[in-house]
Amino acid sequence: MTPAARIQAAIEILDGLAKTAQPADRYLRDWFGARRYAGSKDRAGVAEHVFDVLRRRAVFSWRMGEGARASMLASLLQIGKSPAEIESLFTGAQYAPESLTDEERARLLSEPKDEPPPHVRGEYPEWLEEELTREFGPDLQQEMSAMLARAPVDLRVNPLRATREAMLEGLRSLEIQCHATPYSPFGIRVPSAKGLAALRHTQFFETGAFEIQDEGSQIASILCGAKPGSNVPD
């Protein structure tokens, strides 16, 4: 898929998510399941576009207007694309998004004169502002901004299939940033960075060399001292 085709796919997925109660990850899985032509890098790239919009859709709607396409345009601005670069992606060519309208072009070129309201900056419902302010006081925006950051992902290496050291080396060979977790001897932490969305499509995940599990859960499983044949309530 070309970069433009990935953007168009993300727009279609966002439109679909607006019409369903399905969780985003399940909808993405089903969407790609019906489109086997998309490779692992394509799936990861499209997913990153989708989740970038979902995390910041209030401010993106404030910047460019309502709708999946408008939010995608704002998202591209957010990651540093210039209006000219965005226009080169929205060409109306095969698999690419339709060409920009005059209104979209004008919005891309004009900087907003005012700051977005607090609930838009913090990406929370306006009706929650009073309660959140009571809880966090002057730290409200800082707390909400922290919630917008993409969380790291912890992996648990399967010691029957790989060592943690070998898995760290293998993931880094795929240009996935990672480091050992501080407490679990089986854990690897992948920070919020490029490559995070590709984890489930690596050969290591597909062969069972690791699973996704928070370090806290890994520690709990170690401390309970379970042995083969044990029954452990979860």
PDB file of C-alpha atoms in Angstrom:
ATOM      1  CA  MET A   1       0.000   0.000   0.000  1.00  0.00           C
ATOM      2  CA  THR A   2       1.177   3.501  -0.771  1.00  0.00           C
ATOM      3  CA  PRO A   3       1.216   6.158   1.993  1.00  0.00           C
ATOM      4  CA  ALA A   4      -1.899   7.678   0.412  1.00  0.00           C
ATOM      5  CA  ALA A   5      -3.654   4.296   0.345  1.00  0.00           C
ATOM      6  CA  ARG A   6      -2.887   3.787   4.040  1.00  0.00           C
ATOM      7  CA  ILE A   7      -4.459   7.159   4.816  1.00  0.00           C
ATOM      8  CA  GLN A   8      -7.564   6.314   2.800  1.00  0.00           C
ATOM      9  CA  ALA A   9      -7.829   2.970   4.591  1.00  0.00           C
ATOM     10  CA  ALA A  10      -7.580   4.736   7.957  1.00  0.00           C
ATOM     11  CA  ILE A  11     -10.333   7.151   6.945  1.00  0.00           C
ATOM     12  CA  GLU A  12     -12.589   4.242   5.945  1.00  0.00           C
ATOM     13  CA  ILE A  13     -11.919   2.491   9.258  1.00  0.00           C
ATOM     14  CA  LEU A  14     -12.642   5.643  11.266  1.00  0.00           C
ATOM     15  CA  ASP A  15     -15.905   6.086   9.348  1.00  0.00           C
ATOM     16  CA  GLY A  16     -16.799   2.499  10.168  1.00  0.00           C
ATOM     17  CA  LEU A  17     -15.939   2.886  13.843  1.00  0.00           C
ATOM     18  CA  ALA A  18     -18.344   5.826  14.050  1.00  0.00           C
ATOM     19  CA  LYS A  19     -21.167   3.462  13.070  1.00  0.00           C
ATOM     20  CA  THR A  20     -20.402   0.482  15.305  1.00  0.00           C
ATOM     21  CA  ALA A  21     -20.124  -0.352  18.998  1.00  0.00           C
ATOM     22  CA  GLN A  22     -17.193  -2.702  18.313  1.00  0.00           C
ATOM     23  CA  PRO A  23     -13.894  -1.921  20.060  1.00  0.00           C
ATOM     24  CA  ALA A  24     -11.358  -0.378  17.700  1.00  0.00           C
ATOM     25  CA  ASP A  25      -8.863  -3.239  17.905  1.00  0.00           C
ATOM     26  CA  ARG A  26     -11.508  -5.859  17.057  1.00  0.00           C
ATOM     27  CA  TYR A  27     -12.878  -3.755  14.206  1.00  0.00           C
ATOM     28  CA  LEU A  28      -9.350  -3.361  12.803  1.00  0.00           C
ATOM     29  CA  ARG A  29      -8.756  -7.107  13.046  1.00  0.00           C
ATOM     30  CA  ASP A  30     -11.951  -7.880  11.132  1.00  0.00           C
ATOM     31  CA  TRP A  31     -11.327  -5.137   8.579  1.00  0.00           C
ATOM     32  CA  PHE A  32      -7.882  -6.470   7.741  1.00  0.00           C
ATOM     33  CA  GLY A  33      -9.147 -10.066   7.883  1.00  0.00           C
ATOM     34  CA  ALA A  34     -11.291  -9.248   4.858  1.00  0.00           C
ATOM     35  CA  ARG A  35      -8.346  -7.583   3.079  1.00  0.00           C
ATOM     36  CA  ARG A  36      -5.529 -10.095   2.979  1.00  0.00           C
ATOM     37  CA  TYR A  37      -3.552  -8.005   0.500  1.00  0.00           C
ATOM     38  CA  ALA A  38      -2.413  -5.687   3.304  1.00  0.00           C
ATOM     39  CA  GLY A  39       1.006  -6.719   4.609  1.00  0.00           C
ATOM     40  CA  SER A  40       2.191  -6.399   8.194  1.00  0.00           C
ATOM     41  CA  LYS A  41       3.778  -2.987   7.632  1.00  0.00           C
ATOM     42  CA  ASP A  42       0.580  -1.768   5.983  1.00  0.00           C
ATOM     43  CA  ARG A  43      -1.540  -3.008   8.891  1.00  0.00           C
ATOM     44  CA  ALA A  44       0.793  -1.356  11.393  1.00  0.00           C
ATOM     45  CA  GLY A  45       0.858   1.930   9.453  1.00  0.00           C
ATOM     46  CA  VAL A  46      -2.920   2.104   9.081  1.00  0.00           C
ATOM     47  CA  ALA A  47      -3.455   1.218  12.743  1.00  0.00           C
ATOM     48  CA  GLU A  48      -1.088   3.997  13.832  1.00  0.00           C
ATOM     49  CA  HIS A  49      -3.083   6.527  11.791  1.00  0.00           C
ATOM     50  CA  VAL A  50      -6.349   5.285  13.317  1.00  0.00           C
ATOM     51  CA  PHE A  51      -5.206   5.358  16.923  1.00  0.00           C
ATOM     52  CA  ASP A  52      -3.497   8.737  16.486  1.00  0.00           C
ATOM     53  CA  VAL A  53      -6.892  10.159  15.515  1.00  0.00           C
ATOM     54  CA  LEU A  54      -8.816   8.347  18.263  1.00  0.00           C
ATOM     55  CA  ARG A  55      -6.500   9.716  20.943  1.00  0.00           C
ATOM     56  CA  ARG A  56      -6.822  13.342  19.756  1.00  0.00           C
ATOM     57  CA  ARG A  57     -10.144  13.493  17.964  1.00  0.00           C
ATOM     58  CA  ALA A  58     -11.538  16.398  20.007  1.00  0.00           C
ATOM     59  CA  VAL A  59      -8.684  18.757  19.176  1.00  0.00           C
ATOM     60  CA  PHE A  60      -8.528  17.484  15.599  1.00  0.00           C
ATOM     61  CA  SER A  61     -12.251  18.167  15.135  1.00  0.00           C
ATOM     62  CA  TRP A  62     -11.757  21.633  16.644  1.00  0.00           C
ATOM     63  CA  ARG A  63      -8.903  22.294  14.197  1.00  0.00           C
ATOM     64  CA  MET A  64     -10.367  20.932  10.950  1.00  0.00           C
ATOM     65  CA  GLY A  65     -14.060  20.155  11.506  1.00  0.00           C
ATOM     66  CA  GLU A  66     -16.114  17.026  12.141  1.00  0.00           C
ATOM     67  CA  GLY A  67     -15.639  13.682  10.419  1.00  0.00           C
ATOM     68  CA  ALA A  68     -12.967  11.067   9.841  1.00  0.00           C
ATOM     69  CA  ARG A  69     -11.437  12.809   6.829  1.00  0.00           C
ATOM     70  CA  ALA A  70     -11.166  16.154   8.624  1.00  0.00           C
ATOM     71  CA  SER A  71      -9.595  14.504  11.665  1.00  0.00           C
ATOM     72  CA  MET A  72      -7.084  12.710   9.465  1.00  0.00           C
ATOM     73  CA  LEU A  73      -6.057  16.005   7.877  1.00  0.00           C
ATOM     74  CA  ALA A  74      -5.501  17.502  11.330  1.00  0.00           C
ATOM     75  CA  SER A  75      -3.574  14.404  12.389  1.00  0.00           C
ATOM     76  CA  LEU A  76      -1.209  14.793   9.460  1.00  0.00           C
ATOM     77  CA  LEU A  77      -0.603  18.413  10.438  1.00  0.00           C
ATOM     78  CA  GLN A  78       0.058  17.264  13.997  1.00  0.00           C
ATOM     79  CA  ILE A  79       2.836  14.883  12.915  1.00  0.00           C
ATOM     80  CA  GLY A  80       4.554  17.638  10.943  1.00  0.00           C
ATOM     81  CA  LYS A  81       3.230  17.277   7.401  1.00  0.00           C
ATOM     82  CA  SER A  82       3.043  20.572   5.540  1.00  0.00           C
ATOM     83  CA  PRO A  83      -0.141  21.563   3.674  1.00  0.00           C
ATOM     84  CA  ALA A  84       1.707  20.922   0.399  1.00  0.00           C
ATOM     85  CA  GLU A  85       2.740  17.423   1.524  1.00  0.00           C
ATOM     86  CA  ILE A  86      -0.818  16.665   2.597  1.00  0.00           C
ATOM     87  CA  GLU A  87      -2.178  17.841  -0.747  1.00  0.00           C
ATOM     88  CA  SER A  88       0.255  15.486  -2.514  1.00  0.00           C
ATOM     89  CA  LEU A  89      -1.395  12.578  -0.661  1.00  0.00           C
ATOM     90  CA  PHE A  90      -4.998  13.664  -1.284  1.00  0.00           C
ATOM     91  CA  THR A  91      -4.968  13.382  -5.071  1.00  0.00           C
ATOM     92  CA  GLY A  92      -8.067  11.344  -5.895  1.00  0.00           C
ATOM     93  CA  ALA A  93      -5.840   8.800  -7.658  1.00  0.00           C
ATOM     94  CA  GLN A  94      -6.576   5.086  -7.319  1.00  0.00           C
ATOM     95  CA  TYR A  95      -6.705   4.076  -3.623  1.00  0.00           C
ATOM     96  CA  ALA A  96      -5.837   7.620  -2.527  1.00  0.00           C
ATOM     97  CA  PRO A  97      -8.215  10.011  -0.716  1.00  0.00           C
ATOM     98  CA  GLU A  98     -10.215  12.421  -2.842  1.00  0.00           C
ATOM     99  CA  SER A  99      -8.550  15.734  -3.663  1.00  0.00           C
ATOM    100  CA  LEU A 100      -8.775  18.519  -1.111  1.00  0.00           C
ATOM    101  CA  THR A 101     -11.727  20.853  -1.295  1.00  0.00           C
ATOM    102  CA  ASP A 102     -11.234  24.613  -1.264  1.00  0.00           C
ATOM    103  CA  GLU A 103     -12.534  24.705   2.315  1.00  0.00           C
ATOM    104  CA  GLU A 104     -10.119  21.995   3.463  1.00  0.00           C
ATOM    105  CA  ARG A 105      -7.224  23.744   1.767  1.00  0.00           C
ATOM    106  CA  ALA A 106      -8.138  27.022   3.460  1.00  0.00           C
ATOM    107  CA  ARG A 107      -8.366  25.356   6.877  1.00  0.00           C
ATOM    108  CA  LEU A 108      -4.972  23.715   6.420  1.00  0.00           C
ATOM    109  CA  LEU A 109      -3.371  27.020   5.508  1.00  0.00           C
ATOM    110  CA  SER A 110      -4.966  29.121   8.249  1.00  0.00           C
ATOM    111  CA  GLU A 111      -3.666  28.963  11.813  1.00  0.00           C
ATOM    112  CA  PRO A 112      -6.402  29.151  14.470  1.00  0.00           C
ATOM    113  CA  LYS A 113      -6.426  32.519  16.235  1.00  0.00           C
ATOM    114  CA  ASP A 114      -7.647  31.158  19.560  1.00  0.00           C
ATOM    115  CA  GLU A 115      -6.604  28.330  21.837  1.00  0.00           C
ATOM    116  CA  PRO A 116      -8.966  25.351  22.039  1.00  0.00           C
ATOM    117  CA  PRO A 117     -11.083  25.268  25.229  1.00  0.00           C
ATOM    118  CA  PRO A 118      -9.748  23.233  28.180  1.00  0.00           C
ATOM    119  CA  HIS A 119     -11.929  20.176  27.589  1.00  0.00           C
ATOM    120  CA  VAL A 120     -10.757  20.002  23.976  1.00  0.00           C
ATOM    121  CA  ARG A 121      -7.080  20.338  24.924  1.00  0.00           C
ATOM    122  CA  GLY A 122      -7.506  17.658  27.562  1.00  0.00           C
ATOM    123  CA  GLU A 123      -9.649  15.356  25.382  1.00  0.00           C
ATOM    124  CA  TYR A 124     -12.363  14.855  28.011  1.00  0.00           C
ATOM    125  CA  PRO A 125     -16.139  15.458  27.875  1.00  0.00           C
ATOM    126  CA  GLU A 126     -17.084  19.026  28.747  1.00  0.00           C
ATOM    127  CA  TRP A 127     -19.686  17.774  31.259  1.00  0.00           C
ATOM    128  CA  LEU A 128     -16.880  16.160  33.284  1.00  0.00           C
ATOM    129  CA  GLU A 129     -14.885  19.364  33.686  1.00  0.00           C
ATOM    130  CA  GLU A 130     -16.298  20.343  37.077  1.00  0.00           C
ATOM    131  CA  GLU A 131     -15.671  16.914  38.588  1.00  0.00           C
ATOM    132  CA  LEU A 132     -12.189  16.613  37.085  1.00  0.00           C
ATOM    133  CA  THR A 133     -11.266  20.094  38.296  1.00  0.00           C
ATOM    134  CA  ARG A 134     -12.425  19.161  41.783  1.00  0.00           C
ATOM    135  CA  GLU A 135     -10.212  16.065  41.631  1.00  0.00           C
ATOM    136  CA  PHE A 136      -7.056  17.505  40.053  1.00  0.00           C
ATOM    137  CA  GLY A 137      -7.322  21.264  40.577  1.00  0.00           C
ATOM    138  CA  PRO A 138      -4.584  23.229  38.771  1.00  0.00           C
ATOM    139  CA  ASP A 139      -2.977  19.968  37.594  1.00  0.00           C
ATOM    140  CA  LEU A 140      -5.970  19.010  35.447  1.00  0.00           C
ATOM    141  CA  GLN A 141      -4.394  19.730  32.056  1.00  0.00           C
ATOM    142  CA  GLN A 142      -1.143  18.053  33.045  1.00  0.00           C
ATOM    143  CA  GLU A 143      -3.011  14.929  34.181  1.00  0.00           C
ATOM    144  CA  MET A 144      -5.128  14.789  31.033  1.00  0.00           C
ATOM    145  CA  SER A 145      -2.078  15.329  28.818  1.00  0.00           C
ATOM    146  CA  ALA A 146      -0.402  12.355  30.475  1.00  0.00           C
ATOM    147  CA  MET A 147      -3.425  10.234  29.564  1.00  0.00           C
ATOM    148  CA  LEU A 148      -2.977  11.129  25.884  1.00  0.00           C
ATOM    149  CA  ALA A 149       0.501   9.623  25.664  1.00  0.00           C
ATOM    150  CA  ARG A 150       0.661   6.177  24.166  1.00  0.00           C
ATOM    151  CA  ALA A 151       1.465   3.670  26.909  1.00  0.00           C
ATOM    152  CA  PRO A 152       4.442   1.328  26.644  1.00  0.00           C
ATOM    153  CA  VAL A 153       3.804  -2.355  26.070  1.00  0.00           C
ATOM    154  CA  ASP A 154       5.258  -5.151  28.199  1.00  0.00           C
ATOM    155  CA  LEU A 155       6.041  -8.532  26.689  1.00  0.00           C
ATOM    156  CA  ARG A 156       6.563 -11.841  28.483  1.00  0.00           C
ATOM    157  CA  VAL A 157       9.156 -14.034  26.820  1.00  0.00           C
ATOM    158  CA  ASN A 158       8.249 -17.721  26.655  1.00  0.00           C
ATOM    159  CA  PRO A 159      11.361 -19.376  28.189  1.00  0.00           C
ATOM    160  CA  LEU A 160      10.483 -22.659  26.443  1.00  0.00           C
ATOM    161  CA  ARG A 161      11.078 -20.959  23.099  1.00  0.00           C
ATOM    162  CA  ALA A 162      13.588 -18.138  23.635  1.00  0.00           C
ATOM    163  CA  THR A 163      15.753 -16.325  26.161  1.00  0.00           C
ATOM    164  CA  ARG A 164      15.090 -12.706  26.991  1.00  0.00           C
ATOM    165  CA  GLU A 165      18.505 -11.701  25.654  1.00  0.00           C
ATOM    166  CA  ALA A 166      17.871 -13.411  22.321  1.00  0.00           C
ATOM    167  CA  MET A 167      14.416 -11.841  22.095  1.00  0.00           C
ATOM    168  CA  LEU A 168      15.807  -8.362  22.788  1.00  0.00           C
ATOM    169  CA  GLU A 169      18.327  -8.863  20.014  1.00  0.00           C
ATOM    170  CA  GLY A 170      15.671 -10.178  17.629  1.00  0.00           C
ATOM    171  CA  LEU A 171      13.250  -7.307  18.226  1.00  0.00           C
ATOM    172  CA  ARG A 172      16.003  -4.729  17.842  1.00  0.00           C
ATOM    173  CA  SER A 173      16.970  -6.340  14.531  1.00  0.00           C
ATOM    174  CA  LEU A 174      13.452  -5.390  13.382  1.00  0.00           C
ATOM    175  CA  GLU A 175      14.120  -1.792  14.505  1.00  0.00           C
ATOM    176  CA  ILE A 176      11.740  -2.131  17.469  1.00  0.00           C
ATOM    177  CA  GLN A 177      13.007  -0.182  20.463  1.00  0.00           C
ATOM    178  CA  CYS A 178      12.930  -2.276  23.623  1.00  0.00           C
ATOM    179  CA  HIS A 179      14.662  -2.966  26.926  1.00  0.00           C
ATOM    180  CA  ALA A 180      14.466  -5.461  29.785  1.00  0.00           C
ATOM    181  CA  THR A 181      11.848  -4.780  32.474  1.00  0.00           C
ATOM    182  CA  PRO A 182      13.345  -3.927  35.876  1.00  0.00           C
ATOM    183  CA  TYR A 183      11.682  -6.676  37.941  1.00  0.00           C
ATOM    184  CA  SER A 184      10.352  -9.572  35.895  1.00  0.00           C
ATOM    185  CA  PRO A 185      13.139 -11.835  34.583  1.00  0.00           C
ATOM    186  CA  PHE A 186      10.981 -12.654  31.542  1.00  0.00           C
ATOM    187  CA  GLY A 187       9.829  -9.122  30.690  1.00  0.00           C
ATOM    188  CA  ILE A 188      10.627  -6.788  27.807  1.00  0.00           C
ATOM    189  CA  ARG A 189       9.290  -3.238  27.637  1.00  0.00           C
ATOM    190  CA  VAL A 190       8.586  -1.564  24.309  1.00  0.00           C
ATOM    191  CA  PRO A 191       8.174   2.207  24.730  1.00  0.00           C
ATOM    192  CA  SER A 192       5.704   4.327  22.833  1.00  0.00           C
ATOM    193  CA  ALA A 193       7.575   4.537  19.552  1.00  0.00           C
ATOM    194  CA  LYS A 194       7.547   3.585  15.911  1.00  0.00           C
ATOM    195  CA  GLY A 195       7.169  -0.167  15.560  1.00  0.00           C
ATOM    196  CA  LEU A 196       4.855  -0.690  18.527  1.00  0.00           C
ATOM    197  CA  ALA A 197       1.878  -1.539  16.324  1.00  0.00           C
ATOM    198  CA  ALA A 198       3.931  -4.137  14.450  1.00  0.00           C
ATOM    199  CA  LEU A 199       4.562  -6.370  17.481  1.00  0.00           C
ATOM    200  CA  ARG A 200       1.678  -8.748  16.804  1.00  0.00           C
ATOM    201  CA  HIS A 201       2.846  -9.237  13.228  1.00  0.00           C
ATOM    202  CA  THR A 202       6.416 -10.290  14.042  1.00  0.00           C
ATOM    203  CA  GLN A 203       7.636 -13.841  13.553  1.00  0.00           C
ATOM    204  CA  PHE A 204       8.328 -14.005  17.297  1.00  0.00           C
ATOM    205  CA  PHE A 205       4.716 -13.380  18.295  1.00  0.00           C
ATOM    206  CA  GLU A 206       3.361 -15.671  15.608  1.00  0.00           C
ATOM    207  CA  THR A 207       5.589 -18.554  16.807  1.00  0.00           C
ATOM    208  CA  GLY A 208       4.753 -18.012  20.494  1.00  0.00           C
ATOM    209  CA  ALA A 209       8.160 -16.697  21.564  1.00  0.00           C
ATOM    210  CA  PHE A 210       6.450 -13.927  23.524  1.00  0.00           C
ATOM    211  CA  GLU A 211       3.016 -12.758  24.588  1.00  0.00           C
ATOM    212  CA  ILE A 212       1.781  -9.329  25.631  1.00  0.00           C
ATOM    213  CA  GLN A 213       1.496  -9.144  29.419  1.00  0.00           C
ATOM    214  CA  ASP A 214       2.087  -6.302  31.897  1.00  0.00           C
ATOM    215  CA  GLU A 215       5.096  -6.697  34.153  1.00  0.00           C
ATOM    216  CA  GLY A 216       2.847  -6.609  37.236  1.00  0.00           C
ATOM    217  CA  SER A 217       0.981  -9.698  36.019  1.00  0.00           C
ATOM    218  CA  GLN A 218       4.257 -11.441  35.264  1.00  0.00           C
ATOM    219  CA  ILE A 219       5.464 -10.788  38.822  1.00  0.00           C
ATOM    220  CA  ALA A 220       2.181 -12.071  40.278  1.00  0.00           C
ATOM    221  CA  SER A 221       2.503 -15.324  38.353  1.00  0.00           C
ATOM    222  CA  ILE A 222       6.039 -15.788  39.667  1.00  0.00           C
ATOM    223  CA  LEU A 223       5.165 -14.983  43.289  1.00  0.00           C
ATOM    224  CA  CYS A 224       2.237 -17.417  43.411  1.00  0.00           C
ATOM    225  CA  GLY A 225       4.700 -20.258  42.871  1.00  0.00           C
ATOM    226  CA  ALA A 226       2.494 -22.219  40.475  1.00  0.00           C
ATOM    227  CA  LYS A 227       3.838 -25.584  39.349  1.00  0.00           C
ATOM    228  CA  PRO A 228       2.742 -27.905  36.528  1.00  0.00           C
ATOM    229  CA  GLY A 229      -0.594 -29.415  37.521  1.00  0.00           C
ATOM    230  CA  SER A 230      -1.511 -26.582  39.928  1.00  0.00           C
ATOM    231  CA  ASN A 231      -4.956 -24.994  39.876  1.00  0.00           C
ATOM    232  CA  VAL A 232      -4.670 -21.196  40.226  1.00  0.00           C
ATOM    233  CA  PRO A 233      -7.736 -18.911  40.387  1.00  0.00           C
ATOM    234  CA  ASP A 234      -7.114 -15.832  38.266  1.00  0.00           C
TER     235      ASP A 234
END
